[in-house]
Coordinates of C-alpha atoms in Angstrom, one line a residue:
M105 CA -26.1 5.0 -8.7
G106 CA -25.2 6.0 -5.2
F107 CA -21.7 7.1 -4.1
V108 CA -20.7 7.0 -0.5
A109 CA -17.4 8.7 0.5
G110 CA -15.1 6.8 2.7
H111 CA -12.6 7.9 5.3
F112 CA -8.8 7.7 5.7
G113 CA -8.2 6.5 9.2
E114 CA -9.3 8.5 12.2
W115 CA -8.4 11.8 13.7
L116 CA -8.9 10.1 17.1
Q117 CA -9.8 6.6 18.2
G118 CA -9.6 4.8 21.5
C119 CA -11.6 4.1 24.6
L120 CA -13.7 6.8 26.3
G121 CA -12.0 6.3 29.7
P122 CA -10.8 3.0 31.2
G123 CA -13.2 0.3 30.2
G124 CA -15.3 2.7 28.2
P125 CA -16.6 2.2 24.7
V126 CA -14.4 2.4 21.6
V127 CA -15.0 5.8 20.1
L128 CA -13.6 7.8 17.2
V129 CA -13.6 10.9 15.1
T130 CA -13.4 9.9 11.5
L131 CA -11.1 11.5 8.9
V132 CA -13.4 12.0 5.9
C133 CA -12.0 11.3 2.4
P134 CA -14.4 12.9 0.0
V135 CA -12.6 11.7 -3.2
R136 CA -12.6 8.0 -2.5
G137 CA -15.5 5.7 -1.6
V138 CA -17.9 3.1 -3.0
R139 CA -20.3 3.3 -5.9
V140 CA -23.4 1.1 -5.6
T141 CA -25.7 0.7 -8.6
R142 CA -28.8 -1.4 -9.1
I143 CA -28.3 -3.2 -12.3
G144 CA -31.3 -5.6 -12.4
D145 CA -34.1 -7.3 -10.6
G146 CA -34.6 -10.9 -9.6
P147 CA -32.7 -12.9 -6.9
L148 CA -30.2 -11.0 -4.8
R149 CA -26.8 -10.9 -6.5
L150 CA -23.7 -8.8 -6.1
A151 CA -21.3 -7.9 -8.8
G152 CA -17.9 -6.2 -8.7
A153 CA -16.6 -6.7 -5.2
P154 CA -17.5 -10.0 -3.6
A155 CA -14.7 -9.6 -1.1
L156 CA -16.1 -6.3 0.3
I157 CA -19.5 -7.6 1.4
N158 CA -21.0 -11.0 0.6
P159 CA -24.6 -11.9 -0.3
T160 CA -25.4 -13.0 3.2
Q161 CA -24.3 -9.6 4.6
A162 CA -26.3 -7.8 1.9
A163 CA -29.4 -9.8 2.6
R164 CA -29.1 -9.1 6.3
L165 CA -28.6 -5.4 5.6
L166 CA -31.7 -5.3 3.4
S167 CA -33.8 -7.2 6.0
E168 CA -32.7 -4.9 8.8
I169 CA -33.8 -1.8 6.9
G170 CA -37.1 -3.5 5.8
A171 CA -36.2 -3.6 2.1
A172 CA -36.8 -6.5 -0.3
E173 CA -34.0 -9.0 -0.2
S174 CA -33.7 -9.1 -4.0
G175 CA -32.1 -7.3 -6.9
Q176 CA -28.8 -7.3 -8.6
F177 CA -26.2 -4.7 -7.5
S178 CA -22.8 -3.6 -8.7
I179 CA -20.5 -2.6 -5.8
A180 CA -17.3 -0.7 -6.9
P181 CA -14.9 0.4 -4.2
D182 CA -12.1 2.9 -4.9
L183 CA -9.8 1.5 -2.2
P184 CA -9.0 -2.0 -0.9
P185 CA -11.0 -3.7 1.9
G186 CA -9.2 -3.8 5.2
G187 CA -7.3 -0.6 4.5
G188 CA -8.9 1.4 7.3
A189 CA -10.8 3.5 4.8
G190 CA -14.3 2.5 5.5
M191 CA -15.0 0.6 2.3
S192 CA -17.3 -2.1 3.8
T193 CA -19.4 0.5 5.7
A194 CA -19.6 2.6 2.6
A195 CA -20.8 -0.4 0.6
L196 CA -23.5 -1.2 3.1
V197 CA -24.6 2.5 3.3
G198 CA -24.7 2.7 -0.5
L199 CA -26.8 -0.5 -0.7
A200 CA -29.3 0.8 1.8
R201 CA -29.6 4.1 -0.1
V202 CA -30.0 2.4 -3.5
A203 CA -32.7 0.2 -1.8
G204 CA -34.5 3.5 -0.9
V205 CA -33.6 3.8 2.8
D206 CA -31.4 6.8 4.0
N207 CA -32.5 7.3 7.6
C208 CA -29.1 7.6 9.2
A209 CA -30.0 6.0 12.6
D210 CA -31.8 3.1 10.9
V211 CA -28.9 2.5 8.5
A212 CA -26.4 2.7 11.4
R213 CA -28.3 0.0 13.3
A214 CA -28.4 -2.2 10.3
C215 CA -24.6 -1.8 9.7
I216 CA -23.9 -2.8 13.3
A217 CA -26.2 -5.8 12.9
V218 CA -24.3 -7.0 9.8
E219 CA -20.7 -6.3 10.9
G220 CA -20.7 -5.6 14.6
A221 CA -18.7 -2.4 14.1
S222 CA -19.3 0.6 11.8
D223 CA -17.9 3.9 10.6
P224 CA -20.3 6.9 10.8
L225 CA -20.4 7.3 7.0
M226 CA -24.2 7.3 6.9
W227 CA -24.3 10.7 8.5
P228 CA -24.0 13.9 6.4
A229 CA -21.0 15.3 8.4
P230 CA -19.4 12.2 9.9
D231 CA -16.2 14.0 11.0
R232 CA -18.2 16.2 13.4
L233 CA -19.3 13.3 15.5
L234 CA -17.9 11.4 18.4
W235 CA -18.9 7.9 17.3
A236 CA -19.2 4.8 19.3
S237 CA -18.2 2.4 16.6
R238 CA -19.3 -0.9 18.2
R239 CA -22.7 0.6 19.2
G240 CA -23.5 2.6 16.1
E241 CA -24.3 5.6 18.2
V242 CA -23.5 9.3 18.1
L243 CA -22.2 10.3 21.6
Q244 CA -21.4 13.9 21.1
Q245 CA -21.3 16.7 18.5
M246 CA -17.6 17.7 18.2
G247 CA -17.8 20.7 15.8
P248 CA -16.3 21.1 12.3
I249 CA -12.9 20.2 11.2
P250 CA -10.9 23.2 9.8
A251 CA -10.1 23.0 6.2
C252 CA -6.9 21.1 5.6
E253 CA -5.0 19.0 3.1
I254 CA -4.1 15.4 3.5
V255 CA -1.4 13.3 1.9
G256 CA -2.1 9.7 2.6
G257 CA -1.2 6.2 1.7
F258 CA -1.2 2.6 2.9
W259 CA 1.6 1.2 5.0
G260 CA 1.4 -2.5 5.8
P261 CA -1.0 -5.3 5.1
P262 CA -4.8 -5.1 5.1
E263 CA -6.5 -5.7 8.5
R264 CA -10.3 -6.1 8.8
T265 CA -11.9 -4.7 11.9
D266 CA -12.8 -7.3 14.6
P267 CA -15.8 -5.9 16.5
Q268 CA -14.7 -7.8 19.6
D269 CA -11.3 -6.0 19.6
V270 CA -11.4 -3.3 22.2
A271 CA -7.7 -3.1 22.9
F272 CA -7.3 0.6 22.4
P273 CA -5.7 3.3 24.5
D274 CA -7.7 5.7 26.7
I275 CA -8.2 9.0 24.8
A276 CA -10.7 10.7 27.1
D277 CA -8.2 13.6 27.5
L278 CA -7.8 14.0 23.8
I279 CA -11.6 14.1 23.3
S280 CA -12.0 16.7 26.0
A281 CA -9.4 19.0 24.3
W282 CA -10.7 18.4 20.7
P283 CA -13.7 20.8 20.3
Q284 CA -11.8 24.0 21.2
A285 CA -8.6 23.2 19.2
G286 CA -7.8 24.8 15.9
L287 CA -6.2 22.9 13.0
A288 CA -2.7 22.8 14.5
G289 CA -4.1 21.7 17.8
K290 CA -6.3 19.0 16.2
A291 CA -3.3 17.8 14.2
A292 CA -1.3 17.5 17.4
L293 CA -4.1 15.6 19.1
A294 CA -4.4 13.3 16.1
S295 CA -0.7 12.6 16.3
Q296 CA -1.1 11.7 20.0
S297 CA -3.9 9.4 19.3
A298 CA -1.9 7.7 16.5
Q299 CA 1.2 7.4 18.6
R300 CA -0.7 5.9 21.6
C301 CA -2.3 3.3 19.2
T302 CA 1.1 2.5 17.7
A303 CA 2.7 2.1 21.1
L304 CA -0.1 -0.3 22.2
R305 CA -0.8 -2.1 18.9
G306 CA 2.3 -1.6 16.7
P307 CA 4.0 -1.7 14.4
A308 CA 7.0 -0.1 16.0
D309 CA 8.7 1.1 12.8
D310 CA 5.8 3.3 11.6
P311 CA 7.4 6.0 9.4
M312 CA 4.9 8.7 10.0
P313 CA 6.5 10.7 12.8
E314 CA 9.7 11.0 10.8
L315 CA 7.8 12.1 7.7
V316 CA 6.0 14.8 9.7
A317 CA 9.3 16.2 10.8
R318 CA 10.9 16.0 7.3
L319 CA 8.0 17.4 5.3
G320 CA 6.8 20.0 7.8
A321 CA 3.4 18.6 8.4
L322 CA 1.2 19.8 11.3
G323 CA 0.8 16.2 12.4
H324 CA -0.3 12.7 11.3
A325 CA -3.2 10.4 11.6
R326 CA -3.7 6.7 11.1
A327 CA -6.3 4.0 10.8
H328 CA -6.3 2.6 14.3
T329 CA -7.1 -0.8 12.6
G330 CA -5.7 -1.1 9.1
P331 CA -2.8 0.4 7.2
A332 CA -4.1 3.9 6.2
R333 CA -1.7 6.7 7.2
A334 CA -2.1 10.4 6.7
L335 CA 0.0 13.6 6.9
I336 CA -2.0 16.7 7.9
F337 CA -1.2 20.1 6.3
A338 CA -2.7 23.6 6.4
P339 CA -4.2 24.4 2.9
G340 CA -1.6 25.3 0.4
T341 CA 1.4 24.1 2.4
V342 CA 2.0 20.7 1.1
P343 CA 5.7 20.8 -0.1
A344 CA 6.8 19.6 -3.5
G345 CA 7.8 16.0 -3.5
A346 CA 5.6 15.0 -0.5
E347 CA 4.0 12.1 -2.5
E348 CA 7.3 10.9 -3.6
A349 CA 8.7 11.0 0.0
M350 CA 5.7 8.9 1.1
Q351 CA 6.3 6.4 -1.6
A352 CA 10.0 6.2 -0.7
A353 CA 9.1 5.5 2.9
G354 CA 7.1 2.4 1.7
L355 CA 3.6 3.8 1.5
T356 CA 1.4 2.6 -1.4
E357 CA -1.5 4.1 -3.3
V358 CA -0.5 7.6 -2.2
L359 CA -3.1 10.2 -2.7
R360 CA -3.8 13.8 -1.8
F361 CA -7.1 15.4 -0.9
A362 CA -8.8 18.3 0.9
T363 CA -11.1 17.7 3.8
G364 CA -12.8 19.7 6.5
G365 CA -14.1 23.2 6.2
T366 CA -17.5 24.6 6.8
P367 CA -20.0 23.8 4.0

């Protein structure tokens, strides 16, 4: 069995300058992801989550990595597809690994061939990368994320990524400021990225800025496509009742997890 951790939106996402590629810094969620298990041989068959990836996509992935287009696989996601949590990328990466291929660049190229856009979940420290999500390329090493706690949930309906969608704000200035910022600075930059995305793409009534102020979070992050939303806290500073406040604001499947830190 292979487990591939997902993410929970992005610290940053947008265009690298006017007309530049769509780039992102992912927000890793180590406690939720996808489990892929080979359960048998024979013709290619998927069990467990047909809405996540379909047999045609699985066959293309296996072909792209040079693996046999056969076998029976169970695919079990922890979070819903279209949530902005990387479940389809995690499923493809898990399938590649169970098929015996874990070269990150090869898996990234295969994921792009299948879906046209990808999260960097095939890499060992995906949140340290500036990732061109429509190219499947690492553009820059961004350094580690300081240890922090996230309280997140889903706000709004699922939205699958359209690889042709490049309607994102310019975040070149945020990317430039990112490597030298500490946790408070990164949370502020993430909030700016989220707010620029909301101003351009909506929805206008996003509750996260008000929750930041009410709960004393350092900032907030969002899935720039999809409903995942996250409050960012320094370790040990999440106030009592934070999860209940998120639920009262309309977020669903609220969870709390630690991310970042130097291994």
